CSV table of C-alpha atoms in Angstrom, one decimal:
chain,number,residue,atom,x,y,z
A,1,UNK,CA,198.9,-23.2,-50.8
A,2,UNK,CA,197.5,-26.5,-50.3
A,3,UNK,CA,199.2,-27.6,-53.9
A,4,UNK,CA,202.7,-25.9,-52.4
A,5,UNK,CA,202.3,-27.9,-49.2
A,6,UNK,CA,201.6,-31.3,-50.9
A,7,UNK,CA,204.7,-30.7,-53.1
A,8,UNK,CA,206.9,-29.8,-50.4
A,9,UNK,CA,205.5,-32.9,-48.2
A,10,UNK,CA,206.4,-35.0,-51.4
A,11,UNK,CA,209.8,-33.4,-51.6
A,12,UNK,CA,210.7,-34.3,-47.8
A,13,UNK,CA,209.5,-38.1,-48.4
A,14,UNK,CA,211.9,-38.3,-51.4
A,15,UNK,CA,215.0,-37.0,-49.4
A,16,UNK,CA,214.2,-39.2,-46.3
A,17,UNK,CA,214.0,-42.3,-48.9
A,18,UNK,CA,217.2,-41.4,-50.6
A,19,UNK,CA,219.0,-40.8,-47.0
A,20,UNK,CA,217.6,-44.5,-45.9
A,21,UNK,CA,219.0,-46.3,-49.0
A,22,UNK,CA,222.4,-44.6,-49.0
A,23,UNK,CA,225.3,-47.2,-48.6
A,24,UNK,CA,227.2,-46.3,-45.7
A,25,UNK,CA,230.6,-47.7,-46.2
A,26,UNK,CA,232.8,-48.7,-42.8
A,27,UNK,CA,236.6,-48.0,-42.8
A,28,UNK,CA,236.9,-52.2,-42.4
A,29,UNK,CA,235.1,-52.4,-45.8
A,30,UNK,CA,237.7,-50.1,-47.7
A,31,UNK,CA,240.3,-51.9,-49.7
A,32,UNK,CA,244.1,-52.2,-48.1
A,33,UNK,CA,246.1,-49.7,-49.3
A,34,UNK,CA,250.3,-50.7,-49.6
A,35,UNK,CA,252.9,-48.5,-49.4
A,36,UNK,CA,255.5,-51.4,-49.6
A,37,UNK,CA,259.0,-51.9,-51.1
A,38,UNK,CA,260.2,-55.6,-51.9
A,39,UNK,CA,263.7,-56.0,-52.9
A,40,UNK,CA,264.8,-58.2,-55.8
A,41,UNK,CA,265.4,-61.8,-54.8
A,42,UNK,CA,268.3,-62.4,-56.8
A,43,UNK,CA,270.3,-59.2,-56.2
A,44,UNK,CA,272.9,-57.9,-58.8
A,45,UNK,CA,274.0,-61.4,-59.7
A,46,UNK,CA,273.2,-62.3,-63.2
A,47,UNK,CA,273.9,-65.9,-62.5
A,48,UNK,CA,270.9,-66.3,-60.0
A,49,UNK,CA,267.7,-68.1,-61.4
A,50,UNK,CA,265.6,-65.2,-60.7
A,51,UNK,CA,266.7,-61.7,-60.4
A,52,UNK,CA,263.5,-59.5,-60.4
A,53,UNK,CA,259.9,-59.9,-59.8
A,54,UNK,CA,257.5,-60.6,-62.9
A,55,UNK,CA,253.9,-60.1,-63.2
A,56,UNK,CA,251.6,-62.3,-61.2
A,57,UNK,CA,254.2,-63.3,-58.7
A,58,UNK,CA,252.6,-63.5,-55.1
A,59,UNK,CA,253.9,-63.1,-51.7
A,60,UNK,CA,252.1,-65.1,-48.7
A,61,UNK,CA,251.8,-63.0,-45.5
A,62,UNK,CA,251.6,-64.1,-41.9
A,63,UNK,CA,251.3,-61.6,-39.4
A,64,UNK,CA,252.2,-61.4,-35.4
A,65,UNK,CA,249.6,-61.8,-32.6
A,66,UNK,CA,246.8,-63.3,-35.0
A,67,UNK,CA,245.3,-66.5,-34.6
A,68,UNK,CA,248.0,-68.8,-36.0
A,69,UNK,CA,246.2,-71.9,-36.1
A,70,UNK,CA,245.1,-71.9,-39.6
A,71,UNK,CA,247.0,-72.9,-42.9
A,72,UNK,CA,245.7,-70.1,-44.9
A,73,UNK,CA,248.3,-66.9,-45.2
A,74,UNK,CA,246.7,-63.7,-43.6
A,75,UNK,CA,247.4,-61.7,-46.6
A,76,UNK,CA,248.6,-62.3,-50.5
A,77,UNK,CA,250.1,-59.6,-52.6
A,78,UNK,CA,250.6,-59.8,-56.1
A,79,UNK,CA,252.7,-57.8,-58.2
A,80,UNK,CA,251.3,-56.2,-61.4
A,81,UNK,CA,254.5,-55.6,-63.2
A,82,UNK,CA,254.4,-52.2,-61.8
A,83,UNK,CA,253.5,-52.1,-57.9
A,84,UNK,CA,252.4,-54.7,-55.6
A,85,UNK,CA,248.6,-54.9,-54.9
A,86,UNK,CA,246.9,-56.2,-52.0
A,87,UNK,CA,244.5,-59.0,-51.7
A,88,UNK,CA,241.8,-59.1,-48.8
A,89,UNK,CA,242.9,-59.7,-45.0
A,90,UNK,CA,241.9,-63.3,-43.9
A,91,UNK,CA,239.0,-63.3,-41.9
A,92,UNK,CA,239.4,-62.5,-38.3
A,93,UNK,CA,243.1,-60.9,-38.8
A,94,UNK,CA,243.6,-57.6,-37.0
A,95,UNK,CA,246.5,-55.3,-38.2
A,96,UNK,CA,248.5,-53.1,-35.2
A,97,UNK,CA,249.7,-49.6,-35.4
A,98,UNK,CA,253.5,-51.3,-35.6
A,99,UNK,CA,253.8,-55.1,-36.0
A,100,UNK,CA,256.0,-57.8,-38.0
A,101,UNK,CA,255.3,-60.4,-40.0
A,102,UNK,CA,256.8,-63.7,-42.3
A,103,UNK,CA,256.7,-64.0,-45.7
A,104,UNK,CA,256.9,-67.0,-48.2
A,105,UNK,CA,257.4,-66.8,-52.1
A,106,UNK,CA,256.9,-70.1,-54.3
A,107,UNK,CA,257.4,-69.7,-58.1
A,108,UNK,CA,254.1,-71.6,-59.3
A,109,UNK,CA,252.4,-68.4,-57.6
A,110,UNK,CA,249.6,-70.7,-56.4
A,111,UNK,CA,249.5,-72.0,-52.8
A,112,UNK,CA,246.1,-73.7,-53.1
A,113,UNK,CA,247.8,-76.5,-54.8
A,114,UNK,CA,249.8,-77.5,-51.7
A,115,UNK,CA,248.4,-79.8,-49.0
A,116,UNK,CA,249.0,-78.6,-45.6
A,117,UNK,CA,249.3,-80.7,-42.2
A,118,UNK,CA,249.9,-79.6,-38.6
A,119,UNK,CA,252.4,-81.2,-36.2
A,120,UNK,CA,253.5,-79.8,-32.9
A,121,UNK,CA,253.2,-76.1,-33.5
A,122,UNK,CA,254.3,-76.1,-36.9
A,123,UNK,CA,252.7,-76.2,-40.5
A,124,UNK,CA,253.9,-78.0,-43.3
A,125,UNK,CA,253.0,-77.1,-47.0
A,126,UNK,CA,253.7,-79.5,-49.8
A,127,UNK,CA,253.7,-78.8,-53.4
A,128,UNK,CA,252.1,-81.8,-55.6
A,129,UNK,CA,253.8,-85.1,-55.9
A,130,UNK,CA,255.8,-86.4,-59.2
A,131,UNK,CA,252.5,-88.5,-60.9
A,132,UNK,CA,254.5,-91.7,-60.7
A,133,UNK,CA,252.1,-94.5,-59.9
A,134,UNK,CA,255.1,-97.2,-60.0
A,135,UNK,CA,257.2,-95.8,-57.2
A,136,UNK,CA,259.5,-98.7,-57.7
A,137,UNK,CA,260.8,-97.3,-60.7
A,138,UNK,CA,262.6,-94.5,-58.4
A,139,UNK,CA,263.4,-96.7,-55.5
A,140,UNK,CA,259.9,-96.5,-53.9
A,141,UNK,CA,260.9,-92.9,-52.6
A,142,UNK,CA,258.3,-90.1,-52.1
A,143,UNK,CA,259.1,-87.2,-54.6
A,144,UNK,CA,257.7,-83.8,-54.6
A,145,UNK,CA,257.3,-81.1,-57.5
A,146,UNK,CA,259.5,-78.6,-55.5
A,147,UNK,CA,259.2,-75.0,-56.8
A,148,UNK,CA,261.9,-72.0,-56.0
A,149,UNK,CA,261.0,-71.1,-52.6
A,150,UNK,CA,262.1,-67.9,-50.9
A,151,UNK,CA,261.2,-66.8,-47.4
A,152,UNK,CA,261.9,-63.5,-44.9
A,153,UNK,CA,261.1,-63.2,-41.3
A,154,UNK,CA,260.4,-60.7,-38.6
A,155,UNK,CA,259.6,-58.0,-41.3
A,156,UNK,CA,258.7,-54.6,-39.1
A,157,UNK,CA,255.3,-53.4,-40.7
A,158,UNK,CA,253.0,-49.9,-39.6
A,159,UNK,CA,249.5,-49.7,-40.2
A,160,UNK,CA,247.8,-46.6,-40.2
A,161,UNK,CA,244.9,-44.9,-42.2
A,162,UNK,CA,244.2,-48.2,-43.7
A,163,UNK,CA,247.7,-48.2,-45.5
A,164,UNK,CA,250.3,-51.1,-44.5
A,165,UNK,CA,253.6,-49.7,-45.0
A,166,UNK,CA,256.9,-52.1,-44.8
A,167,UNK,CA,260.2,-52.6,-46.5
A,168,UNK,CA,261.5,-56.1,-47.4
A,169,UNK,CA,265.1,-55.1,-48.0
A,170,UNK,CA,267.2,-57.6,-49.6
A,171,UNK,CA,269.1,-59.1,-46.6
A,172,UNK,CA,265.9,-60.1,-45.2
A,173,UNK,CA,265.6,-62.6,-48.3
A,174,UNK,CA,266.5,-66.3,-47.5
A,175,UNK,CA,266.7,-68.5,-50.7
A,176,UNK,CA,265.9,-71.8,-49.8
A,177,UNK,CA,266.1,-73.4,-53.3
A,178,UNK,CA,269.9,-73.2,-54.1
A,179,UNK,CA,270.3,-75.4,-57.2
A,180,UNK,CA,268.1,-75.5,-60.3
A,181,UNK,CA,268.4,-77.9,-63.6
A,182,UNK,CA,266.0,-76.6,-66.2
A,183,UNK,CA,265.5,-79.0,-69.3
A,184,UNK,CA,264.4,-77.1,-72.7
A,185,UNK,CA,262.5,-78.4,-75.9
A,186,UNK,CA,261.0,-81.1,-74.3
A,187,UNK,CA,258.9,-82.8,-76.8
A,188,UNK,CA,257.5,-86.1,-75.6
A,189,UNK,CA,253.8,-84.4,-74.8
A,190,UNK,CA,253.9,-85.5,-71.0
A,191,UNK,CA,253.5,-82.8,-68.2
A,192,UNK,CA,255.8,-81.5,-66.0
A,193,UNK,CA,255.0,-83.5,-62.9
A,194,UNK,CA,255.2,-86.8,-65.1
A,195,UNK,CA,259.4,-86.0,-64.9
A,196,UNK,CA,261.6,-86.5,-62.3
A,197,UNK,CA,265.3,-85.8,-62.2
A,198,UNK,CA,267.9,-87.2,-60.2
A,199,UNK,CA,271.4,-85.2,-60.1
A,200,UNK,CA,274.5,-87.1,-59.0
A,201,UNK,CA,278.0,-86.3,-58.1
A,202,UNK,CA,279.9,-89.4,-59.5
A,203,UNK,CA,283.1,-88.3,-58.0
A,204,UNK,CA,281.9,-88.4,-54.7
A,205,UNK,CA,278.7,-90.0,-53.1
A,206,UNK,CA,276.9,-86.8,-53.5
A,207,UNK,CA,273.3,-86.3,-54.9
A,208,UNK,CA,271.3,-83.1,-55.1
A,209,UNK,CA,269.5,-82.5,-51.9
A,210,UNK,CA,265.9,-83.0,-52.6
A,211,UNK,CA,263.0,-80.9,-50.8
A,212,UNK,CA,259.6,-80.6,-50.3
A,213,UNK,CA,257.9,-77.2,-49.6
A,214,UNK,CA,258.0,-75.1,-46.7
A,215,UNK,CA,257.2,-74.9,-42.9
A,216,UNK,CA,255.8,-72.4,-40.6
A,217,UNK,CA,256.5,-72.4,-37.0
A,218,UNK,CA,253.9,-71.0,-34.9
A,219,UNK,CA,255.3,-70.7,-31.3
A,220,UNK,CA,256.5,-67.3,-31.2
A,221,UNK,CA,254.5,-64.1,-31.9
A,222,UNK,CA,255.5,-63.8,-35.2
A,223,UNK,CA,255.5,-67.3,-37.5
A,224,UNK,CA,258.7,-68.4,-38.5
A,225,UNK,CA,258.8,-69.4,-42.6
A,226,UNK,CA,261.4,-72.2,-43.3
A,227,UNK,CA,261.8,-73.4,-46.7
A,228,UNK,CA,264.6,-76.1,-46.0
A,229,UNK,CA,262.0,-79.1,-45.7
A,230,UNK,CA,263.3,-82.2,-46.9
A,231,UNK,CA,261.8,-85.2,-48.7
A,232,UNK,CA,263.4,-88.0,-50.1
A,233,UNK,CA,267.6,-88.9,-49.4
A,234,UNK,CA,268.6,-90.0,-53.0
A,235,UNK,CA,268.3,-86.7,-54.7
A,236,UNK,CA,264.7,-86.9,-56.8
A,237,UNK,CA,262.8,-83.9,-57.5
A,238,UNK,CA,259.5,-83.5,-59.7
A,239,UNK,CA,259.3,-81.3,-62.7
A,240,UNK,CA,257.7,-77.6,-62.5
A,241,UNK,CA,256.6,-75.9,-65.5
A,242,UNK,CA,258.3,-72.6,-66.8
A,243,UNK,CA,257.9,-70.7,-69.7
A,244,UNK,CA,261.0,-71.8,-71.2
A,245,UNK,CA,261.2,-75.4,-70.0
A,246,UNK,CA,260.9,-78.1,-67.3
A,247,UNK,CA,262.6,-77.1,-63.9
A,248,UNK,CA,263.8,-79.0,-61.3
A,249,UNK,CA,264.9,-77.3,-57.6
A,250,UNK,CA,266.9,-78.7,-55.1
A,251,UNK,CA,268.0,-77.5,-51.6
A,252,UNK,CA,271.7,-77.4,-52.6
A,253,UNK,CA,274.2,-79.5,-54.7
A,254,UNK,CA,278.1,-79.5,-54.6
A,255,UNK,CA,280.3,-81.0,-57.6
A,256,UNK,CA,283.8,-80.4,-56.6
A,257,UNK,CA,286.8,-82.2,-55.1
A,258,UNK,CA,289.2,-80.5,-52.9
A,259,UNK,CA,292.4,-79.7,-54.9
A,260,UNK,CA,290.9,-80.9,-57.8
A,261,UNK,CA,287.9,-78.6,-58.6
A,262,UNK,CA,287.5,-79.5,-62.2
A,263,UNK,CA,287.6,-83.2,-62.1
A,264,UNK,CA,284.1,-83.8,-61.4
A,265,UNK,CA,281.6,-85.8,-63.3
A,266,UNK,CA,277.7,-85.2,-62.9
A,267,UNK,CA,275.2,-87.5,-64.2
A,268,UNK,CA,271.6,-86.4,-64.7
A,269,UNK,CA,269.0,-89.2,-65.1
A,270,UNK,CA,265.4,-88.4,-66.3
A,271,UNK,CA,262.6,-90.5,-65.4
A,272,UNK,CA,260.0,-90.2,-67.7
A,273,UNK,CA,256.3,-91.4,-66.9
A,274,UNK,CA,256.6,-95.0,-65.0
A,275,UNK,CA,259.2,-96.6,-66.8
A,276,UNK,CA,261.6,-94.8,-69.1
A,277,UNK,CA,264.8,-93.2,-68.0
A,278,UNK,CA,267.6,-91.4,-69.7
A,279,UNK,CA,270.7,-89.9,-68.6
A,280,UNK,CA,273.4,-87.2,-69.7
A,281,UNK,CA,276.7,-87.2,-68.0
A,282,UNK,CA,279.2,-83.8,-67.8
A,283,UNK,CA,282.5,-84.6,-67.3
A,284,UNK,CA,285.2,-81.9,-65.7
A,285,UNK,CA,283.1,-79.4,-63.9
A,286,UNK,CA,282.6,-77.6,-60.6
A,287,UNK,CA,279.8,-76.4,-59.0
A,288,UNK,CA,280.4,-74.8,-55.7
A,289,UNK,CA,277.7,-71.9,-55.2
A,290,UNK,CA,277.3,-69.5,-52.2
A,291,UNK,CA,274.2,-70.3,-50.6
A,292,UNK,CA,272.8,-66.8,-51.0
A,293,UNK,CA,270.8,-67.0,-54.4
A,294,UNK,CA,269.6,-70.0,-56.6
A,295,UNK,CA,272.0,-70.9,-59.2
A,296,UNK,CA,271.4,-73.7,-62.0
A,297,UNK,CA,272.3,-75.4,-65.3
A,298,UNK,CA,270.2,-75.3,-68.5
A,299,UNK,CA,270.3,-78.4,-70.4
A,300,UNK,CA,268.7,-79.8,-73.8
A,301,UNK,CA,266.3,-82.8,-73.8
A,302,UNK,CA,267.8,-84.0,-76.8
A,303,UNK,CA,271.1,-84.6,-74.9
A,304,UNK,CA,269.6,-87.1,-72.8
A,305,UNK,CA,270.0,-91.1,-74.3
């Protein structure tokens, strides 16, 4: 009997130890689940520079009624190629049963490369600058390597059972980079930020509108994202590396003459490093886009002289 009692006591001790060491996972530690529909940014128009989401694309979200005195997004979700996957909520963020958020997409998918500043209730996010050290070459202007920027504001969401549900429909997307120039087959070995492009409508005193990054206004319950933040006034934009070439994005560009829509001459001026400058001019062209998508043109590097 004594032997049986000892065995029974040992079993109880093992069971107690097992219960003591058992990991308890709270609801807060569980991964955030998504039930989210995200409309394509380009819509049905195949002329748009971006017509769908690609694997690795990231959306940066800022929620309502949270501590907005910060630069980091409250949540980043990433497209896997088939579905959107959630990262971790920023420390201190709490979601309500029903609320709203604003969202920013920037095509480098690397918000960590941006610098942020705060002024009078608004955060400003700027991408890297072009790497020119001799700014006199480009008229002493500040030039940013602006990517494609798309924003959406006041998106309704619900939160239940650790699942975030939302629908970002096509009408919510605001394309903030309306004009793109892609230069293909660049063979110099320089990196994209070593290039600056200026686009000018020679038939009118118009240059493409250069921009920097985006802003986030924190004065209301839902932070408001705005991708139309200017930089210089002379049409200079830095290069962004993309799979098929070096891209230059602008807020907008017009090339037309009332009554003579095909009489415009457009000059593209490409700055390389600190000194080299090449140009390419096209004649008899028209560019008068709708400000709904990002439209653009592709040029061969060999066309510049």
